[in-house]
Each structure stands twice: as C-alpha cells, then as structure tokens.
PDB file of C-alpha atoms in Angstrom:
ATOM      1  CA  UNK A  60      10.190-173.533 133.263  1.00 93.00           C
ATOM      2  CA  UNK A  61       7.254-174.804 131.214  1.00 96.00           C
ATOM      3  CA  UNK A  62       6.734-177.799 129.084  1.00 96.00           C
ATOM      4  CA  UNK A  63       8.304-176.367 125.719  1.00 97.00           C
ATOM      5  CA  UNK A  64      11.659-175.469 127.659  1.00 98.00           C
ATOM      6  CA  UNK A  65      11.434-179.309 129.298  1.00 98.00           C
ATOM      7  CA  UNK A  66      10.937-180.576 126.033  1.00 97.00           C
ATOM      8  CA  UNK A  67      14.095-178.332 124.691  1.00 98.00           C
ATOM      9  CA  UNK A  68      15.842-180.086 127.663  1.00 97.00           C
ATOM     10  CA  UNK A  69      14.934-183.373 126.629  1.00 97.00           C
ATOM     11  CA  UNK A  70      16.054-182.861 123.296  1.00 97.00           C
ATOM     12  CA  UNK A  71      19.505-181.524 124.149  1.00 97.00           C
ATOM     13  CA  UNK A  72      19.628-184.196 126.989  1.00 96.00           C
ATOM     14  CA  UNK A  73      19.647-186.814 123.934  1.00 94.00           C
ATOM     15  CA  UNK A  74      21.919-185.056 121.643  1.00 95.00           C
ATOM     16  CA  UNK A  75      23.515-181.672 122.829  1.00 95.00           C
ATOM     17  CA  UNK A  76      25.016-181.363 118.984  1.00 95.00           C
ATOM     18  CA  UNK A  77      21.377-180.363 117.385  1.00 96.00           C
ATOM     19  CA  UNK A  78      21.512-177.415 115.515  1.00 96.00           C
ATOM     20  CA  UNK A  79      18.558-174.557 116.624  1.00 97.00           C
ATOM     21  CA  UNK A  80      17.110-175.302 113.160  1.00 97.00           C
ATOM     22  CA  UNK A  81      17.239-179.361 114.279  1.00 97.00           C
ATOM     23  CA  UNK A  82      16.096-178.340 117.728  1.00 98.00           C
ATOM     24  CA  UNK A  83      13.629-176.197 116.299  1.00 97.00           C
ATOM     25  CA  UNK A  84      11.992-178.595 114.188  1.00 97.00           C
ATOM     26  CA  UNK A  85      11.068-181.308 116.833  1.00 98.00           C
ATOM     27  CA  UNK A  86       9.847-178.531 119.882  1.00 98.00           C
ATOM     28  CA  UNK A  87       7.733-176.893 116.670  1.00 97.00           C
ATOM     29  CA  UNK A  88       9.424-173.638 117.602  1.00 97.00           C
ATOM     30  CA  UNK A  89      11.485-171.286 115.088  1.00 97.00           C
ATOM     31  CA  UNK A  90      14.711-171.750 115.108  1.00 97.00           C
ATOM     32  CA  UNK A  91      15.145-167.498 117.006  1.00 97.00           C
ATOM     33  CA  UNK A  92      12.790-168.552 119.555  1.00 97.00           C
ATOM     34  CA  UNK A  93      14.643-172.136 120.439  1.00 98.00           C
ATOM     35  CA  UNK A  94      17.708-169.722 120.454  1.00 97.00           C
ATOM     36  CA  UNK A  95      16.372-167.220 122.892  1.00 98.00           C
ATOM     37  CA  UNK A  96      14.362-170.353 125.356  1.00 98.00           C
ATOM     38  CA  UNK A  97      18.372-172.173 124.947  1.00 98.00           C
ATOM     39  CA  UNK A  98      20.157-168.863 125.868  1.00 98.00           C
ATOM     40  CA  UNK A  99      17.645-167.735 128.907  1.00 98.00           C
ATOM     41  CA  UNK A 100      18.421-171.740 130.278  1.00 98.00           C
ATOM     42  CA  UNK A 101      22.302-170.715 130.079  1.00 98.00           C
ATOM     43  CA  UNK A 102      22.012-167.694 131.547  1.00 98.00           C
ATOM     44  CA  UNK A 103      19.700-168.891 134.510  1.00 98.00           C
ATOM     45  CA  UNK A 104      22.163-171.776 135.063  1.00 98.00           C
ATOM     46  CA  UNK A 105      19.459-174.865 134.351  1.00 98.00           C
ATOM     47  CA  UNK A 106      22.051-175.755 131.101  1.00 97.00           C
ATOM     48  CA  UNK A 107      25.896-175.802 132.700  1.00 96.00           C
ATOM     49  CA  UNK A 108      27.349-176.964 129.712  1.00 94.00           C
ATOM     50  CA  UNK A 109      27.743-179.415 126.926  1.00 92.00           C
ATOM     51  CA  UNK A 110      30.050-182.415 127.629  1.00 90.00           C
ATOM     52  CA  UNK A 111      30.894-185.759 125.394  1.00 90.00           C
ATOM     53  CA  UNK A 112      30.592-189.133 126.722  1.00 90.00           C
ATOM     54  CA  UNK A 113      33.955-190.449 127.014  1.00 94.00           C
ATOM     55  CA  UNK A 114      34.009-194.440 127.768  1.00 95.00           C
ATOM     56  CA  UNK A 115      36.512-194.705 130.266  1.00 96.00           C
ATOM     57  CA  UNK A 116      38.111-198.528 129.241  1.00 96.00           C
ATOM     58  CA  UNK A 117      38.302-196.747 125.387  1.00 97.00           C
ATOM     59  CA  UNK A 118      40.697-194.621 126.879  1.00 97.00           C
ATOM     60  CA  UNK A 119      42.575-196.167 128.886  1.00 98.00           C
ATOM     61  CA  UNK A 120      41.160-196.025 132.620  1.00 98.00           C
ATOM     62  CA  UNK A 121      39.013-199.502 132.857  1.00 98.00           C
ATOM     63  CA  UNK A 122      39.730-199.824 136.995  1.00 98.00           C
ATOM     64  CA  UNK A 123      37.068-197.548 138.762  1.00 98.00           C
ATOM     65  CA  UNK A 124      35.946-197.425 141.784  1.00 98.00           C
ATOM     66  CA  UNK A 125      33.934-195.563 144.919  1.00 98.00           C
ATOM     67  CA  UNK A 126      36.447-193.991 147.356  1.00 98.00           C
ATOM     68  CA  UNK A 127      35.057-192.716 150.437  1.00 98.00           C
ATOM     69  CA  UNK A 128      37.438-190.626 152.723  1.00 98.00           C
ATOM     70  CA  UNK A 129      36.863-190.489 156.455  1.00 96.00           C
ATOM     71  CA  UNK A 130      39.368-187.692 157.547  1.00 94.00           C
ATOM     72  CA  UNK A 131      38.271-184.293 159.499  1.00 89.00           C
ATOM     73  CA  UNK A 132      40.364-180.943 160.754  1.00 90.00           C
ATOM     74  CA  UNK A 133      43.802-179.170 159.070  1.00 92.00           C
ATOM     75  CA  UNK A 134      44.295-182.536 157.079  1.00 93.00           C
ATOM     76  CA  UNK A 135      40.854-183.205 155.153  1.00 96.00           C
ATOM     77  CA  UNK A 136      41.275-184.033 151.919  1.00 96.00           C
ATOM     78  CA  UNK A 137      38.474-181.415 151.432  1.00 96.00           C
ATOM     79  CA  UNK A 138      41.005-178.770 152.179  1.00 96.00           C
ATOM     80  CA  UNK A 139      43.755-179.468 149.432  1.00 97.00           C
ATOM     81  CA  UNK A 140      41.900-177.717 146.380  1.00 96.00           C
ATOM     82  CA  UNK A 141      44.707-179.686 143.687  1.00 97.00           C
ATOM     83  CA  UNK A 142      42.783-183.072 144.998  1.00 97.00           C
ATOM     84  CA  UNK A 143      39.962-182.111 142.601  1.00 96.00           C
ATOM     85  CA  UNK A 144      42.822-181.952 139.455  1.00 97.00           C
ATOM     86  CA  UNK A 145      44.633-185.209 140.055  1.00 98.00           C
ATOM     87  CA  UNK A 146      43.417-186.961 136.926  1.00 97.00           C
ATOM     88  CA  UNK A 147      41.929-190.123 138.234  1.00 98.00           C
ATOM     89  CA  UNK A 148      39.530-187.796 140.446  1.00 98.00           C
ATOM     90  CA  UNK A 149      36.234-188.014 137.855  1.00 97.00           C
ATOM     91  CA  UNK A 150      33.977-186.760 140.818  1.00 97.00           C
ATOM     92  CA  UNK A 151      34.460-185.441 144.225  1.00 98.00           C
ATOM     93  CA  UNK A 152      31.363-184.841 146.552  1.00 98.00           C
ATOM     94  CA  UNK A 153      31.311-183.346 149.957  1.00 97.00           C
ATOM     95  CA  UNK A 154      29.013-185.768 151.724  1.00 97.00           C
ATOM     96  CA  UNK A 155      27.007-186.494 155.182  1.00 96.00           C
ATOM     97  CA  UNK A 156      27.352-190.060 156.896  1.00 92.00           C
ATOM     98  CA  UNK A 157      30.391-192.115 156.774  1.00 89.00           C
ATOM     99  CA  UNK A 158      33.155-190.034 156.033  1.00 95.00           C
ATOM    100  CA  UNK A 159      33.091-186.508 154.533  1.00 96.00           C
ATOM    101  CA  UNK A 160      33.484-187.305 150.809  1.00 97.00           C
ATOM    102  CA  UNK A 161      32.583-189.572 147.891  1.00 98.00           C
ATOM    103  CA  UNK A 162      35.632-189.803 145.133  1.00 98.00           C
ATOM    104  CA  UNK A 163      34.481-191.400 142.267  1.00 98.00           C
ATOM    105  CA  UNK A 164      38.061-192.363 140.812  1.00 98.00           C
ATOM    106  CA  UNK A 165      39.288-193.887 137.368  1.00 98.00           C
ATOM    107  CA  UNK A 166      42.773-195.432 136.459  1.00 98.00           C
ATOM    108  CA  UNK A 167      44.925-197.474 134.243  1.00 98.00           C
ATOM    109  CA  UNK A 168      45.566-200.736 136.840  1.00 98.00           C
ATOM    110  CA  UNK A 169      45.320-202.124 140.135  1.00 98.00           C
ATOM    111  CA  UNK A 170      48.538-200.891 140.768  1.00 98.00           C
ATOM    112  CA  UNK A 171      47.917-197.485 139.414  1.00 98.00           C
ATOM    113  CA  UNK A 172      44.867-197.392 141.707  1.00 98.00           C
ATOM    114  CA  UNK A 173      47.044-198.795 144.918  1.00 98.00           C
ATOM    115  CA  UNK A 174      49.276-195.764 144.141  1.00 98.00           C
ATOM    116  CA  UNK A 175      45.721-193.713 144.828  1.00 98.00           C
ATOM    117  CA  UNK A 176      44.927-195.096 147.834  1.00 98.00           C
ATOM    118  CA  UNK A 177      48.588-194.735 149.397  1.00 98.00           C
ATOM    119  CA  UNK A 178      48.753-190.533 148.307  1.00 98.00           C
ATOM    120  CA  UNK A 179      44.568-190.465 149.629  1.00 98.00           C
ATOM    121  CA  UNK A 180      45.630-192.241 153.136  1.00 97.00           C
ATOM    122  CA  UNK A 181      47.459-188.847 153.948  1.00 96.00           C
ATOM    123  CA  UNK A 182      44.593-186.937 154.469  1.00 97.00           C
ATOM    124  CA  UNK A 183      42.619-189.615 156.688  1.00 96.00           C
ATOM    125  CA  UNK A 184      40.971-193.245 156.108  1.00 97.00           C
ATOM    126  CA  UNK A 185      39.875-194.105 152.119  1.00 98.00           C
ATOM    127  CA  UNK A 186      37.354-196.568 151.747  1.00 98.00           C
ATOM    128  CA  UNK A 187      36.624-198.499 148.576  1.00 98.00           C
ATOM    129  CA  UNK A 188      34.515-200.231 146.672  1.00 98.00           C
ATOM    130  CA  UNK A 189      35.406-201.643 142.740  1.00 98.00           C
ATOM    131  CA  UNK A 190      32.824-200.353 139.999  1.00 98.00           C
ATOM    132  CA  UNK A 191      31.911-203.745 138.248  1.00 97.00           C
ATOM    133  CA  UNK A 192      28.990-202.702 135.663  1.00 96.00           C
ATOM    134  CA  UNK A 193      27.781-199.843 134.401  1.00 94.00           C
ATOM    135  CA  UNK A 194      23.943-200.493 135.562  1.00 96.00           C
ATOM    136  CA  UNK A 195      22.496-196.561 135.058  1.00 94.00           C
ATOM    137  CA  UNK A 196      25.690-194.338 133.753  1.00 88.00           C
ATOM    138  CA  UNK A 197      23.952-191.276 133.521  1.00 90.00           C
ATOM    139  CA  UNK A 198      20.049-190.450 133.318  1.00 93.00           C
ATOM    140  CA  UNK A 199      18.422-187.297 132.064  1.00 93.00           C
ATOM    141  CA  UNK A 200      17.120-184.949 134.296  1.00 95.00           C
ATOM    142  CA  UNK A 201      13.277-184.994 133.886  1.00 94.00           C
ATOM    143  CA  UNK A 202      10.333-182.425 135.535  1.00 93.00           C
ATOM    144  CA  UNK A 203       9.429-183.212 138.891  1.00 88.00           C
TER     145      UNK A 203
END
C-alpha cells in the first residue's frame, strides 16, 4: 500500500458514502483510477465492508457491557456457532488470559441483560463489567 491508497483509506474511514468523483477530488486522482485503487483494496481484503454507525441507546439497547467467559472442553461457548447470532452478541473474540473469550454484549435492561448472563452460565463462568462512557468508540486504522 502506498500513501495515495492510505489517503483513499482515510477518506473512506471518515465518510464511506463519497462518491469516486467526491473521493477523487480530495486524493487528486480521476475518478477510474480511485475506482480501480478502491476495487484492488476489496479484492485484497484491506476494505471488508461499509457499515453505519448505529448508536446503541437510539435504538433501544443503552445497557452494555464486557462479558468474559471462562469455560473450556465439549461445553465452550466457543463451540455453539448460534452464540455469535443471539442479538445482544455485538462482538465475540476468542482471547488468551482469563477466560477464552471477550463478548462485547448490548441490551434493552438490567433484567434483559440478567437473562444473558443466566443462558451464558451454561457454557462455563461469565464475567462482567458495565460499559459506562463511550471514551474512544471506534478509531481509524492509520499506517504503521
């Protein structure tokens, strides 16, 4: 990657809506050659995807929290592939250190989120801890 497809990164970091004539204009590219630099990041894997930033109170889910699952063998919560779909799963991470994953979770109310804890206990020993603030949400990836 060189510094024009960083800066195309940057860009679509910021706003992944810019049209290739947009996009175009601020890397000082034409708008075929910011097409071709986009599609080669797609089809290397550097871009994944374009997502929209849902706020999680807006819609409904203001109790979040850090779950972290100490459980091993035939039971792991690792091992149940519909874990990942349950809806107030936002992240799952297969992890080193205390416990085997990180869940970061998302629901309606305390009770909603006691419900979680009681169906996660069957697959070993949840841990949590309550998301107060929002301190760094998300940060663009930048070049080493």
């Amino acid at each position: 990657m060189d510094r024009v497809d960083w800066h195309i990164l940057e860009e679509l970091q910021a706003d992944a809506r810019l049209s290739f004539n947009e996009l175009s204009r601020r890397v000082r590219l034409s708008p075929p050659a910011v097409a071709e630099r986009v599609r080669r990041l797609q089809d290397s894997g550097v871009l994944t995807g374009y997502h929209a930033a849902v706020d999680l109170e807006r819609v409904g889910r203001p109790v979040r929290a850090v779950v972290v699952m100490d459980c091993y063998g035939p039971t792991c919560l690792l091992r149940d592939p519909d874990v990942a779909t349950w809806p107030e799963v936002r992240q799952l991470y297969r992890v080193t250190g205390q416990g085997c994953s990180v869940l970061m979770v998302a629901v309606p109310t305390m009770p909603a989120f006691e419900e979680l804890i009681d169906r996660l206990a069957r697959y070993g020993r949840p841990s949590s801890s309550m998301v107060l603030a929002d301190l760094l949400p998300w940060k663009p990836v930048e070049p080493a």
